[in-house]
XYZ file of C-alpha atoms in Angstrom:
328
model
C 109.116 119.292 89.150
C 105.859 120.865 91.148
C 107.173 125.043 91.471
C 104.644 125.898 94.129
C 106.238 123.748 96.552
C 109.112 125.727 96.035
C 110.169 128.918 97.841
C 109.839 132.341 96.053
C 114.036 132.518 96.076
C 114.196 128.518 94.599
C 111.684 129.632 92.451
C 113.013 132.283 91.443
C 116.130 130.229 90.365
C 114.769 127.057 88.277
C 112.224 129.507 85.796
C 116.009 131.224 85.499
C 117.840 128.244 84.952
C 114.960 127.064 82.034
C 114.840 130.637 80.521
C 118.666 130.638 80.347
C 118.426 126.833 79.224
C 116.385 128.238 76.709
C 118.340 131.258 75.958
C 121.476 129.339 75.088
C 120.687 125.451 74.043
C 117.329 126.261 72.625
C 113.841 125.381 74.243
C 113.739 121.587 75.858
C 111.463 119.342 73.361
C 109.466 118.349 76.308
C 107.861 121.965 75.985
C 107.308 121.392 72.006
C 106.130 118.042 72.181
C 104.257 116.455 75.467
C 103.741 119.481 77.320
C 104.509 118.260 80.493
C 106.000 121.318 82.030
C 103.319 123.604 81.346
C 102.951 125.410 84.978
C 99.560 127.543 86.075
C 100.083 131.432 85.814
C 99.592 133.624 88.119
C 100.791 132.000 91.260
C 101.569 133.547 95.293
C 105.277 133.376 93.961
C 105.215 135.661 90.504
C 104.894 138.844 92.295
C 108.004 138.139 94.373
C 110.044 136.687 91.377
C 109.023 140.130 89.434
C 110.713 142.377 92.260
C 114.225 139.965 92.056
C 113.819 140.368 88.537
C 113.833 144.468 89.010
C 116.188 144.274 91.071
C 118.431 142.298 88.807
C 118.146 144.399 85.967
C 118.596 147.770 88.122
C 122.031 145.871 89.471
C 123.177 144.494 86.202
C 122.375 147.939 84.506
C 123.851 150.212 86.456
C 127.205 147.671 87.084
C 127.895 147.361 83.276
C 127.045 151.341 82.834
C 129.687 152.241 85.639
C 132.391 149.342 84.859
C 132.069 149.083 81.414
C 130.405 151.750 79.126
C 131.423 155.066 81.449
C 135.291 154.360 81.087
C 133.820 153.056 76.921
C 132.701 156.578 76.658
C 135.616 158.636 78.851
C 137.745 157.088 76.318
C 135.847 158.136 72.501
C 133.978 160.770 73.236
C 135.580 163.724 71.499
C 135.243 166.328 74.511
C 134.742 164.768 77.764
C 131.807 166.129 80.013
C 129.970 164.775 82.879
C 126.815 165.216 81.257
C 128.536 164.032 77.895
C 129.298 160.860 79.572
C 126.139 159.668 81.645
C 124.245 160.009 77.677
C 126.352 158.222 75.755
C 126.922 155.666 78.875
C 122.417 155.737 78.759
C 122.255 155.112 75.346
C 124.836 152.325 75.604
C 123.226 150.622 78.174
C 119.392 151.018 76.493
C 120.822 149.400 72.933
C 122.250 146.645 75.321
C 119.149 146.319 77.270
C 116.664 146.089 73.898
C 119.461 144.008 71.675
C 118.826 141.392 74.614
C 115.600 141.273 75.256
C 114.851 141.313 71.663
C 117.088 138.085 71.071
C 115.521 136.733 73.908
C 112.255 137.357 72.578
C 114.196 135.631 69.502
C 114.949 132.129 71.525
C 111.419 131.888 73.958
C 108.847 133.531 72.435
C 109.489 133.384 68.858
C 109.354 129.316 68.805
C 106.244 128.795 70.280
C 103.517 127.183 67.847
C 100.679 129.861 68.379
C 103.023 132.535 67.570
C 101.029 133.197 63.849
C 98.392 132.919 62.670
C 96.614 135.941 65.295
C 94.032 133.348 66.273
C 95.784 131.284 67.826
C 96.025 133.676 69.946
C 92.899 133.882 71.443
C 92.221 130.387 70.526
C 91.549 128.109 73.650
C 91.117 131.339 75.623
C 87.863 130.732 77.205
C 88.872 127.178 77.932
C 92.113 128.304 80.078
C 94.894 127.013 78.085
C 96.032 130.274 77.654
C 96.633 130.272 81.828
C 98.873 127.477 80.905
C 102.711 128.622 79.721
C 106.289 126.982 79.567
C 108.678 127.678 82.456
C 111.474 129.950 80.118
C 107.860 132.059 78.797
C 106.332 132.434 82.268
C 110.279 133.983 83.133
C 110.705 135.893 80.134
C 107.190 137.608 80.454
C 108.109 138.787 84.450
C 111.488 139.289 83.193
C 110.068 142.292 81.182
C 107.714 143.422 83.554
C 111.171 143.672 85.886
C 113.461 145.223 83.460
C 111.052 147.995 82.518
C 109.931 148.599 86.691
C 113.724 149.144 86.875
C 114.501 151.611 83.979
C 111.530 153.738 85.691
C 113.788 153.997 88.675
C 117.160 154.540 86.470
C 115.488 156.822 84.974
C 114.653 159.449 87.899
C 118.761 158.767 88.499
C 119.927 160.147 85.194
C 119.913 163.117 83.464
C 117.044 165.204 82.998
C 115.286 163.833 79.310
C 113.181 166.168 77.180
C 111.053 163.569 76.873
C 111.092 162.106 80.471
C 107.690 162.630 81.340
C 106.483 160.438 78.531
C 109.505 157.937 79.002
C 108.023 157.517 82.293
C 104.044 156.860 81.173
C 105.351 154.668 78.635
C 107.529 152.669 81.511
C 105.049 152.991 83.714
C 101.553 151.965 81.379
C 104.579 148.276 80.400
C 105.128 147.505 83.577
C 100.910 147.497 84.023
C 100.461 146.255 81.183
C 102.670 143.268 81.565
C 101.537 142.270 85.304
C 97.687 142.532 83.695
C 98.422 140.722 80.398
C 100.058 138.116 82.625
C 97.241 137.840 85.114
C 93.933 137.734 83.250
C 96.443 134.975 80.367
C 96.265 137.565 77.615
C 100.078 136.312 77.298
C 100.334 135.378 73.529
C 99.454 138.731 72.568
C 101.716 140.292 75.025
C 104.650 137.919 74.034
C 104.040 139.321 70.458
C 103.799 143.085 71.372
C 106.776 142.957 73.835
C 108.479 140.668 71.481
C 107.917 143.818 68.299
C 108.515 146.759 70.421
C 112.036 145.943 70.962
C 113.130 145.178 67.140
C 113.419 149.070 66.579
C 115.194 150.618 68.824
C 119.164 149.387 69.164
C 119.867 151.008 65.819
C 118.332 154.403 68.256
C 120.726 153.950 70.628
C 123.937 153.135 68.025
C 122.758 156.120 65.824
C 122.973 158.245 69.529
C 125.995 157.256 70.711
C 127.633 157.732 67.109
C 126.138 161.039 67.097
C 128.288 161.781 70.558
C 131.691 160.978 69.242
C 130.276 163.486 66.256
C 132.463 166.639 65.998
C 131.275 168.261 62.982
C 128.852 166.783 60.541
C 130.970 165.528 57.794
C 132.407 163.545 59.754
C 132.478 159.724 60.003
C 130.884 159.627 63.300
C 127.893 161.708 61.992
C 128.245 159.256 58.918
C 127.190 156.025 60.700
C 124.731 157.900 63.109
C 122.475 159.454 60.246
C 122.807 155.532 58.301
C 121.598 153.654 61.653
C 119.186 156.425 61.884
C 117.653 155.718 58.419
C 117.401 152.085 59.562
C 115.843 152.500 62.852
C 112.646 154.880 61.195
C 111.994 152.707 58.582
C 112.177 149.863 61.515
C 110.501 151.972 64.122
C 107.998 153.457 61.764
C 106.728 149.780 60.070
C 106.873 147.844 63.211
C 104.906 150.525 65.949
C 102.508 151.625 63.064
C 101.633 149.627 60.968
C 102.156 145.868 62.922
C 101.586 147.332 66.461
C 98.189 148.177 65.508
C 97.396 145.359 64.008
C 98.007 143.877 67.365
C 95.602 145.938 69.165
C 93.142 145.330 66.487
C 93.578 141.969 66.992
C 93.055 142.159 71.162
C 90.335 144.194 70.550
C 87.953 143.272 67.570
C 89.026 139.829 66.677
C 89.549 137.677 70.468
C 85.856 139.003 70.609
C 85.384 136.012 67.835
C 86.586 133.429 70.576
C 85.787 134.528 74.084
C 83.595 137.870 75.708
C 85.396 140.564 76.642
C 85.617 141.274 80.863
C 86.963 143.670 83.241
C 90.571 142.637 82.932
C 90.685 142.252 79.106
C 89.202 145.221 78.373
C 91.869 147.189 80.488
C 94.582 145.598 78.993
C 93.080 146.732 75.598
C 92.859 150.660 76.923
C 96.273 150.135 78.019
C 97.635 148.833 74.540
C 95.615 151.953 73.307
C 97.668 154.496 75.436
C 101.361 152.753 74.058
C 99.806 153.361 70.273
C 99.000 157.034 71.106
C 102.920 157.086 72.312
C 104.106 155.292 68.981
C 102.216 157.943 67.562
C 103.971 160.612 69.237
C 107.414 159.385 68.576
C 106.566 158.698 65.418
C 105.993 162.716 65.111
C 109.870 163.144 65.903
C 111.158 161.009 64.180
C 109.812 162.733 61.272
C 110.742 165.964 62.509
C 114.088 165.036 62.367
C 114.326 163.121 59.591
C 113.613 166.455 58.235
C 116.127 168.525 60.193
C 118.633 165.775 58.742
C 117.222 167.174 55.213
C 117.226 170.250 55.645
C 120.473 170.429 58.028
C 122.885 167.441 56.960
C 122.902 165.932 60.378
C 120.409 164.172 62.587
C 119.150 165.605 65.809
C 118.957 163.610 69.020
C 115.646 162.661 68.898
C 113.163 160.927 71.767
C 115.171 162.567 74.729
C 118.558 165.098 74.902
C 117.397 167.688 72.397
C 117.018 170.151 74.118
C 120.345 169.604 76.824
C 122.283 169.896 73.443
C 121.276 172.746 72.684
C 121.961 174.251 76.245
C 125.845 172.422 75.923
C 126.257 174.100 72.798
C 125.169 177.168 74.586
C 127.239 177.070 77.140
C 130.652 175.386 75.123
C 129.766 179.671 73.088
C 129.653 181.228 76.404
C 133.036 179.336 77.794
C 134.868 179.828 74.470
C 133.795 183.285 74.578
C 134.923 184.459 78.219
C 138.716 182.066 77.069
C 138.508 184.789 74.008
C 137.980 188.054 76.524
C 134.153 188.746 74.850
C 131.300 189.387 75.913
C 128.138 188.082 75.248
């Protein structure tokens, strides 16, 4: 099939179909054996397909949230308020998306023959080999950018987070980095980074959901919140502070053995370093949360709404005092 002869919508459906086939049934033999299905990047339809994927992710996110997660939150939360339902639903959707994209990466990225060692990320780069990719991987790459573009908009519609600026910078840098690495054929190391950065977050958002269901520090919900947070902390520190810096080193240093860096590759490397700084910042929050857990006997809600939790607690105390006839 000659994809560039299709309309953008037909192109979107074709690539999406190939992607879903690989996710559900496994990658086609032709991808692995002959390479006859390889597609050039970038092409004229790619930006329109990116917009389609962003809209799709936005619709899926809010549809599942409104129709499924928020009703579930109202059933399981011990105290139902608008803000707590929103926070529970937000954590539920982030857990869903991170888990789904990690699975997508496992099905589409991980089987690639050039996954490891890292020298294979750059082998053939100067010959243009990395400008040809399989249809399923092409769609996965564009979909990943669309997901974070949708997330950038969604954060604007949600309750204010304590790390609102950092999160928006992360989403914006991720979108630019994914699109820049795609257009400059940095897609092999890009795939490694995308697969790596999704593995640690599901346990965090599961921990948040248990935290929101907790009434006191000794109940089962708090116990499981602590256990899931511990899993998250270990996986985050290993993946973001040891493995991810290796990816940055490979892109910055190892790649020079295979080609001379250009302006576009320098931009990609700069964006990778910005994400690295954010990983170190979030790691510092993890250590703060671990310290509080050891001191107080229970995790606090890190990386988003700890300030809101304190405000909610103060409001609940004031309401209780008013009901009992006491003044502040």
